[in-house]
Short mmCIF file of N, CA and C in Angstrom, two decimals:
data_model
loop_
_atom_site.label_atom_id
_atom_site.label_comp_id
_atom_site.label_asym_id
_atom_site.label_seq_id
_atom_site.Cartn_x
_atom_site.Cartn_y
_atom_site.Cartn_z
N MET F 1 -3.13 -29.56 -21.82
CA MET F 1 -1.12 -29.21 -21.85
C MET F 1 -1.02 -30.94 -20.68
N PHE F 2 -1.17 -30.82 -20.13
CA PHE F 2 -0.62 -31.38 -18.60
C PHE F 2 -1.04 -32.89 -18.50
N THR F 3 -0.46 -33.97 -18.50
CA THR F 3 -1.52 -35.53 -18.22
C THR F 3 -1.43 -35.30 -16.34
N HIS F 4 -0.43 -34.60 -15.90
CA HIS F 4 -0.99 -34.72 -14.36
C HIS F 4 0.03 -33.41 -13.97
N ILE F 5 0.26 -33.93 -12.18
CA ILE F 5 1.32 -33.08 -11.69
C ILE F 5 1.33 -34.01 -10.23
N MET F 6 2.37 -34.00 -10.21
CA MET F 6 3.60 -34.82 -9.42
C MET F 6 4.03 -33.82 -8.19
N ILE F 7 3.77 -34.60 -6.69
CA ILE F 7 4.40 -33.64 -5.92
C ILE F 7 5.18 -34.52 -4.80
N GLY F 8 5.94 -33.72 -4.17
CA GLY F 8 6.57 -35.25 -3.36
C GLY F 8 5.91 -34.72 -1.64
N SER F 9 6.18 -35.80 -1.11
CA SER F 9 5.68 -35.79 -0.01
C SER F 9 6.73 -36.65 1.14
N ASN F 10 7.04 -36.27 2.45
CA ASN F 10 7.52 -36.54 3.54
C ASN F 10 7.44 -37.82 4.54
N ASP F 11 5.76 -37.78 4.07
CA ASP F 11 5.38 -38.71 4.89
C ASP F 11 3.79 -38.37 3.67
N LEU F 12 3.05 -39.28 3.58
CA LEU F 12 2.64 -39.90 2.69
C LEU F 12 1.15 -39.86 3.29
N ALA F 13 0.68 -40.71 4.61
CA ALA F 13 -0.18 -40.67 5.12
C ALA F 13 -1.00 -39.61 6.47
N ARG F 14 -0.02 -38.62 6.22
CA ARG F 14 -0.08 -37.13 6.62
C ARG F 14 -0.91 -36.45 5.40
N SER F 15 0.24 -36.80 3.91
CA SER F 15 -0.13 -35.59 3.09
C SER F 15 -2.26 -36.50 2.35
N LYS F 16 -2.13 -37.84 2.15
CA LYS F 16 -3.58 -38.68 2.53
C LYS F 16 -4.55 -37.43 3.50
N ARG F 17 -4.05 -37.19 4.42
CA ARG F 17 -5.49 -36.84 5.34
C ARG F 17 -5.69 -35.54 4.56
N PHE F 18 -5.03 -34.37 4.49
CA PHE F 18 -5.01 -33.26 3.79
C PHE F 18 -5.91 -33.38 2.57
N TYR F 19 -5.00 -34.10 1.23
CA TYR F 19 -5.91 -33.94 0.09
C TYR F 19 -7.31 -34.80 0.40
N ASP F 20 -7.36 -35.87 1.10
CA ASP F 20 -8.76 -36.38 1.13
C ASP F 20 -9.41 -34.88 1.45
N ALA F 21 -9.02 -34.72 2.67
CA ALA F 21 -10.77 -33.83 3.27
C ALA F 21 -10.12 -32.07 2.62
N THR F 22 -9.41 -32.03 1.47
CA THR F 22 -9.67 -31.05 0.72
C THR F 22 -9.86 -31.27 -0.63
N PHE F 23 -10.08 -32.61 -1.12
CA PHE F 23 -10.33 -32.66 -2.54
C PHE F 23 -12.01 -33.13 -2.41
N ILE F 24 -12.47 -33.97 -0.88
CA ILE F 24 -14.19 -33.74 -0.86
C ILE F 24 -14.36 -32.60 -0.28
N ALA F 25 -14.19 -31.94 0.44
CA ALA F 25 -14.90 -30.15 0.08
C ALA F 25 -14.87 -29.86 -1.48
N LEU F 26 -14.22 -30.11 -2.01
CA LEU F 26 -14.52 -29.81 -3.18
C LEU F 26 -15.35 -30.90 -3.60
N GLY F 27 -16.33 -31.99 -3.73
CA GLY F 27 -16.89 -32.14 -4.07
C GLY F 27 -16.34 -34.00 -4.46
N GLY F 28 -14.83 -33.55 -4.96
CA GLY F 28 -13.98 -34.84 -5.08
C GLY F 28 -14.04 -36.24 -3.81
N GLN F 29 -13.34 -37.07 -4.65
CA GLN F 29 -13.31 -38.70 -4.60
C GLN F 29 -12.10 -38.58 -3.10
N PRO F 30 -11.72 -39.11 -2.18
CA PRO F 30 -10.40 -39.46 -1.14
C PRO F 30 -9.41 -39.84 -2.66
N GLY F 31 -8.81 -40.11 -2.45
CA GLY F 31 -7.43 -40.59 -2.84
C GLY F 31 -6.99 -42.23 -3.51
N GLU F 32 -6.51 -42.32 -4.18
CA GLU F 32 -6.17 -44.03 -4.53
C GLU F 32 -4.88 -43.99 -3.97
N THR F 33 -4.35 -45.49 -3.36
CA THR F 33 -2.76 -45.44 -3.88
C THR F 33 -2.77 -46.60 -4.74
N ASP F 34 -1.76 -46.10 -5.99
CA ASP F 34 -1.21 -47.94 -6.27
C ASP F 34 -0.49 -47.86 -5.91
N ALA F 35 0.01 -49.55 -7.21
CA ALA F 35 1.15 -50.15 -6.55
C ALA F 35 2.38 -49.36 -6.31
N ARG F 36 2.78 -48.24 -7.00
CA ARG F 36 4.03 -48.11 -6.18
C ARG F 36 3.97 -47.08 -5.53
N GLY F 37 3.09 -47.37 -4.64
CA GLY F 37 2.42 -46.24 -3.40
C GLY F 37 2.31 -44.85 -3.46
N ARG F 38 2.02 -44.05 -4.14
CA ARG F 38 1.50 -43.12 -5.26
C ARG F 38 0.56 -42.74 -4.66
N LEU F 39 -0.08 -41.52 -4.16
CA LEU F 39 -1.68 -41.18 -4.31
C LEU F 39 -1.90 -40.56 -5.64
N ILE F 40 -3.58 -41.10 -5.85
CA ILE F 40 -3.77 -40.10 -6.93
C ILE F 40 -5.09 -39.60 -6.91
N TYR F 41 -5.28 -38.64 -7.05
CA TYR F 41 -6.40 -37.51 -6.85
C TYR F 41 -6.84 -37.37 -8.24
N LEU F 42 -7.82 -37.86 -9.23
CA LEU F 42 -8.78 -37.89 -10.09
C LEU F 42 -9.85 -36.28 -10.04
N HIS F 43 -10.37 -35.27 -10.42
CA HIS F 43 -10.97 -34.19 -10.15
C HIS F 43 -11.12 -33.33 -11.58
N ASN F 44 -12.73 -33.54 -12.06
CA ASN F 44 -12.58 -32.42 -13.13
C ASN F 44 -11.64 -32.46 -14.05
N GLY F 45 -11.23 -33.97 -14.39
CA GLY F 45 -10.63 -34.23 -15.64
C GLY F 45 -9.14 -34.38 -15.12
N GLY F 46 -8.78 -33.67 -13.87
CA GLY F 46 -7.07 -33.58 -14.14
C GLY F 46 -6.47 -34.90 -12.96
N ARG F 47 -5.75 -34.47 -13.06
CA ARG F 47 -4.92 -35.95 -12.13
C ARG F 47 -3.39 -34.99 -11.00
N LEU F 48 -3.67 -35.10 -9.90
CA LEU F 48 -2.84 -34.47 -8.90
C LEU F 48 -2.28 -36.68 -8.40
N MET F 49 -0.86 -36.24 -8.16
CA MET F 49 -0.23 -37.86 -7.84
C MET F 49 0.76 -37.57 -6.72
N ILE F 50 0.64 -37.58 -5.22
CA ILE F 50 2.30 -37.83 -4.40
C ILE F 50 2.83 -38.78 -4.36
N THR F 51 3.73 -38.42 -3.85
CA THR F 51 4.33 -39.15 -3.83
C THR F 51 5.92 -39.52 -2.82
N ALA F 52 6.46 -40.66 -2.47
CA ALA F 52 7.70 -40.39 -2.27
C ALA F 52 8.49 -40.29 -3.15
N PRO F 53 9.65 -38.90 -2.91
CA PRO F 53 10.50 -39.06 -3.80
C PRO F 53 11.45 -40.13 -4.28
N ILE F 54 11.52 -40.13 -5.55
CA ILE F 54 12.13 -41.26 -5.87
C ILE F 54 13.74 -41.48 -5.31
N ASP F 55 14.33 -40.63 -5.62
CA ASP F 55 15.50 -40.30 -5.21
C ASP F 55 16.65 -40.33 -3.73
N GLY F 56 15.39 -40.56 -3.06
CA GLY F 56 15.21 -41.04 -1.53
C GLY F 56 15.64 -39.86 -1.03
N LYS F 57 15.81 -38.82 -1.72
CA LYS F 57 15.83 -37.36 -0.69
C LYS F 57 14.49 -37.02 -0.18
N PRO F 58 15.03 -36.36 1.03
CA PRO F 58 13.40 -35.03 0.76
C PRO F 58 12.57 -34.77 0.28
N ALA F 59 11.44 -34.90 0.24
CA ALA F 59 10.49 -33.49 -0.81
C ALA F 59 10.73 -32.34 0.20
N SER F 60 10.36 -31.10 -0.93
CA SER F 60 10.50 -30.17 -0.71
C SER F 60 9.83 -29.11 -1.63
N ALA F 61 8.99 -28.20 -1.39
CA ALA F 61 8.25 -27.32 -1.93
C ALA F 61 9.32 -26.75 -3.31
N ALA F 62 8.74 -26.76 -4.63
CA ALA F 62 8.69 -25.34 -5.28
C ALA F 62 9.70 -24.40 -4.82
N ASN F 63 9.82 -23.52 -4.85
CA ASN F 63 10.15 -22.71 -4.69
C ASN F 63 9.82 -21.55 -5.92
N GLY F 64 8.20 -20.75 -5.63
CA GLY F 64 8.54 -19.97 -6.65
C GLY F 64 6.63 -20.77 -7.19
N GLY F 65 6.77 -22.14 -6.81
CA GLY F 65 5.56 -23.06 -7.30
C GLY F 65 4.06 -22.47 -6.89
N THR F 66 3.37 -22.75 -7.60
CA THR F 66 1.81 -22.84 -7.33
C THR F 66 0.87 -23.83 -7.64
N ILE F 67 0.24 -24.66 -7.19
CA ILE F 67 -0.70 -25.33 -8.37
C ILE F 67 -1.75 -25.17 -7.99
N GLY F 68 -3.18 -24.90 -8.62
CA GLY F 68 -4.09 -24.13 -8.95
C GLY F 68 -5.01 -24.99 -9.60
N ILE F 69 -5.94 -24.97 -8.51
CA ILE F 69 -6.88 -26.19 -9.11
C ILE F 69 -8.52 -24.94 -9.19
N LEU F 70 -9.95 -25.66 -9.51
CA LEU F 70 -10.42 -24.90 -9.87
C LEU F 70 -11.75 -25.74 -8.87
N ALA F 71 -12.24 -24.53 -8.46
CA ALA F 71 -13.83 -25.04 -8.13
C ALA F 71 -15.09 -24.29 -7.75
N ALA F 72 -16.88 -25.12 -8.20
CA ALA F 72 -16.98 -24.63 -8.52
C ALA F 72 -18.60 -23.16 -8.46
N ARG F 73 -17.75 -23.08 -7.10
CA ARG F 73 -18.43 -21.50 -6.78
C ARG F 73 -17.71 -21.56 -5.47
N PRO F 74 -17.97 -19.86 -4.80
CA PRO F 74 -17.03 -19.67 -4.23
C PRO F 74 -17.20 -20.39 -2.63
N GLU F 75 -18.32 -21.22 -1.59
CA GLU F 75 -18.46 -21.36 -1.18
C GLU F 75 -17.68 -23.11 -1.42
N ASP F 76 -17.08 -23.72 -2.25
CA ASP F 76 -16.64 -24.16 -2.36
C ASP F 76 -15.31 -24.08 -2.04
N VAL F 77 -14.30 -22.66 -2.25
CA VAL F 77 -13.32 -21.76 -1.98
C VAL F 77 -13.03 -22.30 -0.83
N ARG F 78 -13.92 -22.39 0.16
CA ARG F 78 -14.32 -21.84 1.79
C ARG F 78 -14.47 -23.03 1.91
N ALA F 79 -15.33 -24.16 1.58
CA ALA F 79 -15.44 -25.67 2.42
C ALA F 79 -13.06 -25.86 1.92
N TRP F 80 -13.35 -26.11 0.71
CA TRP F 80 -11.69 -26.56 0.67
C TRP F 80 -10.64 -25.74 1.54
N HIS F 81 -10.39 -24.73 2.09
CA HIS F 81 -9.66 -23.61 2.60
C HIS F 81 -9.62 -24.35 4.25
N ASP F 82 -11.46 -24.16 4.71
CA ASP F 82 -11.20 -24.91 6.29
C ASP F 82 -10.94 -26.10 6.15
N ALA F 83 -11.33 -27.22 5.71
CA ALA F 83 -10.93 -28.25 5.25
C ALA F 83 -9.03 -28.81 5.06
N GLY F 84 -9.18 -27.60 4.66
CA GLY F 84 -6.93 -27.62 4.52
C GLY F 84 -6.47 -27.13 5.55
N THR F 85 -7.20 -26.45 6.35
CA THR F 85 -6.69 -26.26 8.27
C THR F 85 -6.78 -26.65 8.47
N ALA F 86 -8.50 -27.51 9.04
CA ALA F 86 -8.22 -28.40 9.69
C ALA F 86 -7.54 -29.72 9.46
N ASN F 87 -6.88 -30.06 8.62
CA ASN F 87 -5.90 -31.01 8.41
C ASN F 87 -4.11 -30.79 8.06
N GLY F 88 -4.16 -29.93 8.50
CA GLY F 88 -2.12 -30.24 8.91
C GLY F 88 -2.11 -28.56 7.73
N GLY F 89 -2.74 -27.83 6.90
CA GLY F 89 -2.57 -26.89 6.19
C GLY F 89 -2.27 -25.84 6.68
N MET F 90 -1.74 -24.78 6.05
CA MET F 90 -1.42 -23.48 6.61
C MET F 90 -2.15 -22.56 5.38
N SER F 91 -3.07 -21.88 6.02
CA SER F 91 -3.32 -20.63 4.92
C SER F 91 -2.33 -19.68 5.37
N ILE F 92 -2.55 -19.11 3.59
CA ILE F 92 -1.25 -18.26 3.35
C ILE F 92 -1.70 -16.77 2.51
N GLU F 93 -0.71 -15.95 2.70
CA GLU F 93 -1.89 -14.99 1.91
C GLU F 93 -2.78 -13.92 2.35
N THR F 94 -3.69 -13.91 1.69
CA THR F 94 -5.47 -12.95 1.78
C THR F 94 -6.10 -14.25 2.71
N PRO F 95 -6.90 -14.24 3.37
CA PRO F 95 -8.07 -15.18 3.41
C PRO F 95 -8.94 -15.33 1.92
N PRO F 96 -9.55 -16.31 2.53
CA PRO F 96 -10.24 -16.87 1.63
C PRO F 96 -11.21 -15.22 0.77
N SER F 97 -10.59 -14.59 -0.06
CA SER F 97 -11.11 -13.68 -0.66
C SER F 97 -11.91 -13.39 -2.02
N LEU F 98 -12.90 -12.82 -2.45
CA LEU F 98 -12.97 -12.06 -3.72
C LEU F 98 -11.99 -11.49 -4.55
N ARG F 99 -11.87 -11.60 -5.34
CA ARG F 99 -11.30 -10.50 -6.29
C ARG F 99 -11.25 -9.47 -7.48
N PRO F 100 -11.09 -8.80 -7.48
CA PRO F 100 -11.24 -7.66 -8.82
C PRO F 100 -11.83 -8.22 -10.34
N ASN F 101 -11.70 -9.14 -10.36
CA ASN F 101 -11.59 -10.26 -11.13
C ASN F 101 -12.37 -10.67 -11.42
N GLY F 102 -13.07 -11.06 -9.89
CA GLY F 102 -14.91 -11.15 -9.67
C GLY F 102 -14.04 -12.98 -9.34
N GLN F 103 -12.83 -13.58 -9.01
CA GLN F 103 -12.90 -14.85 -8.82
C GLN F 103 -12.47 -14.83 -7.36
N PHE F 104 -13.02 -15.75 -6.55
CA PHE F 104 -12.65 -16.34 -5.33
C PHE F 104 -11.69 -17.32 -5.25
N VAL F 105 -11.03 -16.46 -4.27
CA VAL F 105 -10.15 -16.97 -4.43
C VAL F 105 -9.47 -17.46 -3.16
N ALA F 106 -8.30 -18.78 -2.40
CA ALA F 106 -7.68 -18.61 -1.18
C ALA F 106 -6.44 -19.79 -1.71
N TYR F 107 -6.13 -19.91 -0.43
CA TYR F 107 -4.55 -20.39 -0.90
C TYR F 107 -3.66 -20.73 1.14
N LEU F 108 -3.14 -22.23 0.30
CA LEU F 108 -3.27 -22.85 1.17
C LEU F 108 -1.47 -23.55 1.31
N ARG F 109 -0.53 -23.32 2.18
CA ARG F 109 0.51 -24.78 1.75
C ARG F 109 0.39 -26.07 2.24
N ASP F 110 0.71 -26.88 2.28
CA ASP F 110 -0.02 -28.33 2.55
C ASP F 110 1.12 -28.51 3.50
N PRO F 111 0.83 -30.08 4.01
CA PRO F 111 1.68 -30.47 5.45
C PRO F 111 3.21 -30.44 4.84
N ASP F 112 3.65 -30.87 3.60
CA ASP F 112 4.80 -30.28 3.04
C ASP F 112 5.26 -28.75 2.73
N GLY F 113 4.46 -27.90 2.64
CA GLY F 113 5.64 -26.60 2.38
C GLY F 113 4.70 -26.85 0.43
N ASN F 114 3.76 -27.45 0.00
CA ASN F 114 3.55 -27.68 -1.64
C ASN F 114 2.61 -26.08 -0.86
N LYS F 115 2.31 -25.10 -1.75
CA LYS F 115 1.46 -23.97 -2.02
C LYS F 115 0.84 -24.03 -3.28
N LEU F 116 -0.80 -23.75 -2.31
CA LEU F 116 -2.08 -24.31 -3.28
C LEU F 116 -3.08 -22.98 -3.55
N THR F 117 -3.36 -23.18 -4.14
CA THR F 117 -4.75 -21.62 -4.72
C THR F 117 -6.15 -22.93 -5.09
N VAL F 118 -7.42 -22.81 -4.91
CA VAL F 118 -8.23 -22.77 -5.04
C VAL F 118 -9.20 -21.28 -5.48
N ARG F 119 -9.57 -21.69 -6.47
CA ARG F 119 -10.56 -20.15 -7.35
C ARG F 119 -11.46 -21.06 -7.74
N SER F 120 -12.46 -20.35 -7.61
CA SER F 120 -14.14 -20.13 -8.70
C SER F 120 -14.20 -19.02 -9.99
N LEU F 121 -15.11 -19.77 -11.03
CA LEU F 121 -14.77 -18.74 -11.88
C LEU F 121 -15.48 -17.71 -11.51
N PRO F 122 -15.06 -16.25 -12.18
CA PRO F 122 -16.29 -15.30 -12.25
C PRO F 122 -17.54 -15.21 -12.57
N PRO F 123 -19.01 -14.93 -11.94
CA PRO F 123 -20.16 -15.10 -12.91
C PRO F 123 -20.20 -15.19 -13.65
N GLU F 124 -20.79 -16.33 -15.16
CA GLU F 124 -20.36 -15.86 -16.22
C GLU F 124 -21.71 -14.55 -16.70
N GLN F 125 -21.35 -13.04 -17.34
CA GLN F 125 -22.33 -11.81 -17.53
C GLN F 125 -22.93 -11.95 -18.75
N ASP F 126 -24.43 -11.79 -18.38
CA ASP F 126 -25.23 -11.67 -19.05
C ASP F 126 -25.39 -10.62 -20.22
#
């Protein structure tokens, strides 16, 4: 459905430290900077892009918005959460935990206040 998700940042160097650490924790690669200065993260067929706002105004977090990222295992969710909090992210809602639906879930706000979640799929039932 989506080709990419684009979010704004007020400090791209700070965002790169945060997102590099969190994507590496999920088995991904550090972001690349394109010719326009945007950070680009490719992972499991998805693309997340981070940029300074085109209109020159400060970036702000979407009120009510959440970006969801898939992790392979609960251990990856924990590693993502730990990497994020160690690199300027803020843990929000509940600590990383198993949900009744079998997903292991964690939430963070990135250094610009964007709300992110990473979750592993429930184990397949035989």
